Short mmCIF file of C-alpha atoms and ligand atoms in Angstrom, two decimals:
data_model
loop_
_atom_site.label_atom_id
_atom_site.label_comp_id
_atom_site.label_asym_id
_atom_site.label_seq_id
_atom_site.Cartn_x
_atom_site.Cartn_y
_atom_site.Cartn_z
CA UNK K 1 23.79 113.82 38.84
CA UNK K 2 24.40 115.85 35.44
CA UNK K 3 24.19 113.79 32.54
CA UNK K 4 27.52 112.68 30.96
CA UNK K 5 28.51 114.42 27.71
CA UNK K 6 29.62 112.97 24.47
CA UNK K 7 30.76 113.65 20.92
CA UNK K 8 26.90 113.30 19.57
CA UNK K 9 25.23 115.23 22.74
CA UNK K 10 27.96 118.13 24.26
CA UNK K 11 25.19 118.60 26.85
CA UNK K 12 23.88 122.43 26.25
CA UNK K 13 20.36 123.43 27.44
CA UNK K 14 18.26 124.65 30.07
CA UNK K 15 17.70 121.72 31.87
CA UNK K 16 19.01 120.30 34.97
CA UNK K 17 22.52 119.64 34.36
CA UNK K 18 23.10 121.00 30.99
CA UNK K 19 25.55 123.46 29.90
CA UNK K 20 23.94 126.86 30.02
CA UNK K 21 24.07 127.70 26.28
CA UNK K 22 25.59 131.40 24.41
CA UNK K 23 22.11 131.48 22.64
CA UNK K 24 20.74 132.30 25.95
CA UNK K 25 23.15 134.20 27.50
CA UNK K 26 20.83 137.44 27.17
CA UNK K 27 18.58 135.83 30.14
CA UNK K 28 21.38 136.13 32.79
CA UNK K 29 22.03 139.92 31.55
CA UNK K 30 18.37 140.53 32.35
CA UNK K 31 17.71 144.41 34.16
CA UNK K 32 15.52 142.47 36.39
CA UNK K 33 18.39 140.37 37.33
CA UNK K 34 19.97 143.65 38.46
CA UNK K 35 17.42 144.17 41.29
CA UNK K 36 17.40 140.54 42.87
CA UNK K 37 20.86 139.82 42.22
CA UNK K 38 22.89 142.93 41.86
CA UNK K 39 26.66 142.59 40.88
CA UNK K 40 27.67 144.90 43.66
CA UNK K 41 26.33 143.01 46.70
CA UNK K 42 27.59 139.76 45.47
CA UNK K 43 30.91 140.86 44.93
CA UNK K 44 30.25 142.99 48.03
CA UNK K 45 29.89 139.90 49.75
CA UNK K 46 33.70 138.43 48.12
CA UNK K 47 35.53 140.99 50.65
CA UNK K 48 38.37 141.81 48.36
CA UNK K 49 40.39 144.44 49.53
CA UNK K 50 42.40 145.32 46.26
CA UNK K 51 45.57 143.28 44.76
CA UNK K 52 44.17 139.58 44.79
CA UNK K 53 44.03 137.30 41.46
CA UNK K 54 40.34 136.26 41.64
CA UNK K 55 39.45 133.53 39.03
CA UNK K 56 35.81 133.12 38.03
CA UNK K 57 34.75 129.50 36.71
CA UNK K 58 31.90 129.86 34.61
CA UNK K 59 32.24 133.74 33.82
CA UNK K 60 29.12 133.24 31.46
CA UNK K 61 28.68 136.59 29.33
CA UNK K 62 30.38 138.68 32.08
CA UNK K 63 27.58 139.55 34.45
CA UNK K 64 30.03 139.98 37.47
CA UNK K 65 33.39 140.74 35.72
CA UNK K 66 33.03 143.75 35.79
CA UNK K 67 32.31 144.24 39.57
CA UNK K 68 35.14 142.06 40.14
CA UNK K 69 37.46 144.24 37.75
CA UNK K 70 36.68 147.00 40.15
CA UNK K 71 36.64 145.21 43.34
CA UNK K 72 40.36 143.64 42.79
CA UNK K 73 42.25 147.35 41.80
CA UNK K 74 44.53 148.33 39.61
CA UNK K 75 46.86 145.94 41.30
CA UNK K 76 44.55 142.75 41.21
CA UNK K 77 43.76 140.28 38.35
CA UNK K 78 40.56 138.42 37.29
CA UNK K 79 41.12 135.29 35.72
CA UNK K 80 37.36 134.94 33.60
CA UNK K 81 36.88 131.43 32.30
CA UNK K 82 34.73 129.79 30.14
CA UNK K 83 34.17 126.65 28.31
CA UNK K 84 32.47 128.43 25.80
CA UNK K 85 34.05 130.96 23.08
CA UNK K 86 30.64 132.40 22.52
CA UNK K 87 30.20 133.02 26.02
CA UNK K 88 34.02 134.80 26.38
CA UNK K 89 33.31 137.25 23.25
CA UNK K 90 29.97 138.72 24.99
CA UNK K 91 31.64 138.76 28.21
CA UNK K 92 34.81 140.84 26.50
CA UNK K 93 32.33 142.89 25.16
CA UNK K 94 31.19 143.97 28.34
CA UNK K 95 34.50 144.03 30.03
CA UNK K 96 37.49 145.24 28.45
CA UNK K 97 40.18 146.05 31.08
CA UNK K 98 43.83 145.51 31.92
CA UNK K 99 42.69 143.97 35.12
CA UNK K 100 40.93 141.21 33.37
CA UNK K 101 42.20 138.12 31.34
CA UNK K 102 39.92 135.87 29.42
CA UNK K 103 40.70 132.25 29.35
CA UNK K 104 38.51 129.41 27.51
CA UNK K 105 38.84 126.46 29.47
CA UNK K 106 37.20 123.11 31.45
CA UNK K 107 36.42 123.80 34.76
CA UNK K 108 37.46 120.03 35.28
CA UNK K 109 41.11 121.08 34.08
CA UNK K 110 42.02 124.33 34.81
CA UNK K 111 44.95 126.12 32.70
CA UNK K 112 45.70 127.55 36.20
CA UNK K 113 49.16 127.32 38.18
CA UNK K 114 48.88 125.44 41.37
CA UNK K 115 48.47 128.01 44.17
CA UNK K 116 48.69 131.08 42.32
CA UNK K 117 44.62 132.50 42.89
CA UNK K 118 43.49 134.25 46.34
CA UNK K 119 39.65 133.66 45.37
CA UNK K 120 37.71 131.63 42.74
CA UNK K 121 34.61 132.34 42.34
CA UNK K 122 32.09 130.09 41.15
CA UNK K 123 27.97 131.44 40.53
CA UNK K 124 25.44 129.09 39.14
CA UNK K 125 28.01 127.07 37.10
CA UNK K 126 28.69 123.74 39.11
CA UNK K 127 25.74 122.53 38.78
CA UNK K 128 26.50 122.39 34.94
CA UNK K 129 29.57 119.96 36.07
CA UNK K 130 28.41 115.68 35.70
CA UNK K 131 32.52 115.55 37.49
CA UNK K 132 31.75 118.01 40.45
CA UNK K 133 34.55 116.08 42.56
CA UNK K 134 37.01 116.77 39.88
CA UNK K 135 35.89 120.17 39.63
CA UNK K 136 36.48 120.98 43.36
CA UNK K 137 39.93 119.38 43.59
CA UNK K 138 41.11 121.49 40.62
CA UNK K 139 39.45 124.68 42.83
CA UNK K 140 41.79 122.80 45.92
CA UNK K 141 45.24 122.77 43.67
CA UNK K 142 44.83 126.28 42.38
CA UNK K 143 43.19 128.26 45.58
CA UNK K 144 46.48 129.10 47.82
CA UNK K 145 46.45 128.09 51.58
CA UNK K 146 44.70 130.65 53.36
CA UNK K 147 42.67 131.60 50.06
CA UNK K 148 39.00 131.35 49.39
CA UNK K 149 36.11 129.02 47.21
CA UNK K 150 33.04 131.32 46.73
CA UNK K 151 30.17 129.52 45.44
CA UNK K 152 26.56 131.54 44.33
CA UNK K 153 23.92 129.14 44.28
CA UNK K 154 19.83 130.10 43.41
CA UNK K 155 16.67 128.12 43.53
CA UNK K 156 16.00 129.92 40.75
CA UNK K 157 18.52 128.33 38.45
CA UNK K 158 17.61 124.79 37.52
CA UNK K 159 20.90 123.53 38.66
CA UNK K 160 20.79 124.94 42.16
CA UNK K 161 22.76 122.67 44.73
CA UNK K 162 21.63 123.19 48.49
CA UNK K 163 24.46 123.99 51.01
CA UNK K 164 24.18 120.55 52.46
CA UNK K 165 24.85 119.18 49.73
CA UNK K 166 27.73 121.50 48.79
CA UNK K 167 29.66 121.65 52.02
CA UNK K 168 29.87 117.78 51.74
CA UNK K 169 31.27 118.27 48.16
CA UNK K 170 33.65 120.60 48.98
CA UNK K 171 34.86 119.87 52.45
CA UNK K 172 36.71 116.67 51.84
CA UNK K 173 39.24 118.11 49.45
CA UNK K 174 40.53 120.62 52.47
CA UNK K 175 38.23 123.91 52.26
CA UNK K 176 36.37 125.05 55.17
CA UNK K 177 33.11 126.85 55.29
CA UNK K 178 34.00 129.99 56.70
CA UNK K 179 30.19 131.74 56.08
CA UNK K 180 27.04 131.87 54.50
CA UNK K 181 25.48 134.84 53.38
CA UNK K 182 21.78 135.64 51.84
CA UNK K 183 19.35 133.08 52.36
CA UNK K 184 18.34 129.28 51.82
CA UNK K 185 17.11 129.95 48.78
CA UNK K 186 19.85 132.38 47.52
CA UNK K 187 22.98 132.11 49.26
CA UNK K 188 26.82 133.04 48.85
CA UNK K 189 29.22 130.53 50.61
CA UNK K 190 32.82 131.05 51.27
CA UNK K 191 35.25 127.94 51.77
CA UNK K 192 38.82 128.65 53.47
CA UNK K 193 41.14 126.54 52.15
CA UNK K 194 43.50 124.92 54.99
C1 SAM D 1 24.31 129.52 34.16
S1 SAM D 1 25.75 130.18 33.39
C2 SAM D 1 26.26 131.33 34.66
C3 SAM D 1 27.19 132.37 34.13
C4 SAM D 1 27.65 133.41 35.16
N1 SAM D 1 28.40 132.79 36.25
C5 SAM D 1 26.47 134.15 35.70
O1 SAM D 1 26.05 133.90 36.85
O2 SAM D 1 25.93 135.00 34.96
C6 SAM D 1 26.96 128.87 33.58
C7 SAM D 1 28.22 129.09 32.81
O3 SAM D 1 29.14 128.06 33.18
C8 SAM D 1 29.81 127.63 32.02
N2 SAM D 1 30.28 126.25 32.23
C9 SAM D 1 29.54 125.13 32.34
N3 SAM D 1 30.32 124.05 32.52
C10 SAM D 1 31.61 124.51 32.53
C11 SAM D 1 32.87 123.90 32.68
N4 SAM D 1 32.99 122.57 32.85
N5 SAM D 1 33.97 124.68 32.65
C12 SAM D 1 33.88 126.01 32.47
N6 SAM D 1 32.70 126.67 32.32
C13 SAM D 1 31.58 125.93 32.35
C14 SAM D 1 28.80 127.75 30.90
O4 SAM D 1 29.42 127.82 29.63
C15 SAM D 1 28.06 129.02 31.30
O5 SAM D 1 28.64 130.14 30.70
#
């Protein structure tokens, strides 16, 4: 269980649990991360076919917006959120397109409409969460019936959840795991929402 945050302690660090923090954000835009977890085959692994409203929780310094920018067309929309300002500006930075639209918010209370995104997307960032459940029922209000919860977890982040443990997080609030790709260690798995 994360620890709970307060006023004195906002939770940031590298520990299990902690909020990744914008001093560190160079670490996940590491070249090395390039080669064992290339932007392409992730978002390879989303199957958007053009035209969807994809909203990433957790968008970090934009490793993957980009990818998703191109994966979603010129009639798509990704949705990259945040909790942290720092973390937004680097991931601008990186990303400046008409297909994406920055948003600083809690993943816990997303400024989202109810129904209106195809796919969230969600890598290494729920383990940051201490209210996971409230986390996955605001991914269950906004993800449309018939839309998709895409989680990236890795044993080598400190906050890696196991799929065990995830599918009986995310289950009860109406998804359906629909796959699992990559391995144990280093998977991608997709939730159908009923
Ligand atoms: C380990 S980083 C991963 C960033 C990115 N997904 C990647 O894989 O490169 C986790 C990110 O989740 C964000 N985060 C943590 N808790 C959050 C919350 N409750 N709402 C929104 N973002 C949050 C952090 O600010 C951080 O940018």
């Amino acid at each position: 269980m994360a620890p709970r945050r307060s006023a004195s302690d906002p939770g940031y660090g590298l520990a299990r649990g902690r909020i990744f923090p914008v001093e560190r954000a160079g670490s996940l835009l590491n070249p090395l991360r390039r080669i064992v977890q290339p932007p392409s085959r992730t978002v390879g692994r989303l199957g958007l076919s053009g035209g969807e409203t994809v909203l990433e929780i957790g968008c970090g310094p934009g490793y993957f917006t980009g990818a998703l920018a191109a994966g979603v067309g010129d009639d798509g929309l990704v949705v990259a959120l945040d909790l942290q300002a720092g973390m937004l500006q680097l991931a601008r930075a990186r990303t400046r397109s008409r297909r994406v639209r920055y948003v600083q918010g809690d993943a816990t209370g997303l400024p989202v409409g109810g129904g209106s995104i195809d796919v969230a997307v969600v890598v290494l960032m729920l383990g940051e969460v201490p209210e996971r459940a409230r986390c996955v029922a605001e991914l269950a209000r906004v993800v449309r019936v018939g839309g998709r919860a895409i989680f990236c977890e890795s044993r080598r982040d400190s906050d890696f959840i196991r799929l065990g443990a995830l599918v009986a997080l995310v289950e009860p609030s109406g998804f359906r795991l629909e796959s699992r790709r990559g391995a144990a260690w280093e998977y991608t798995a997709s939730f159908l929402k009923g």
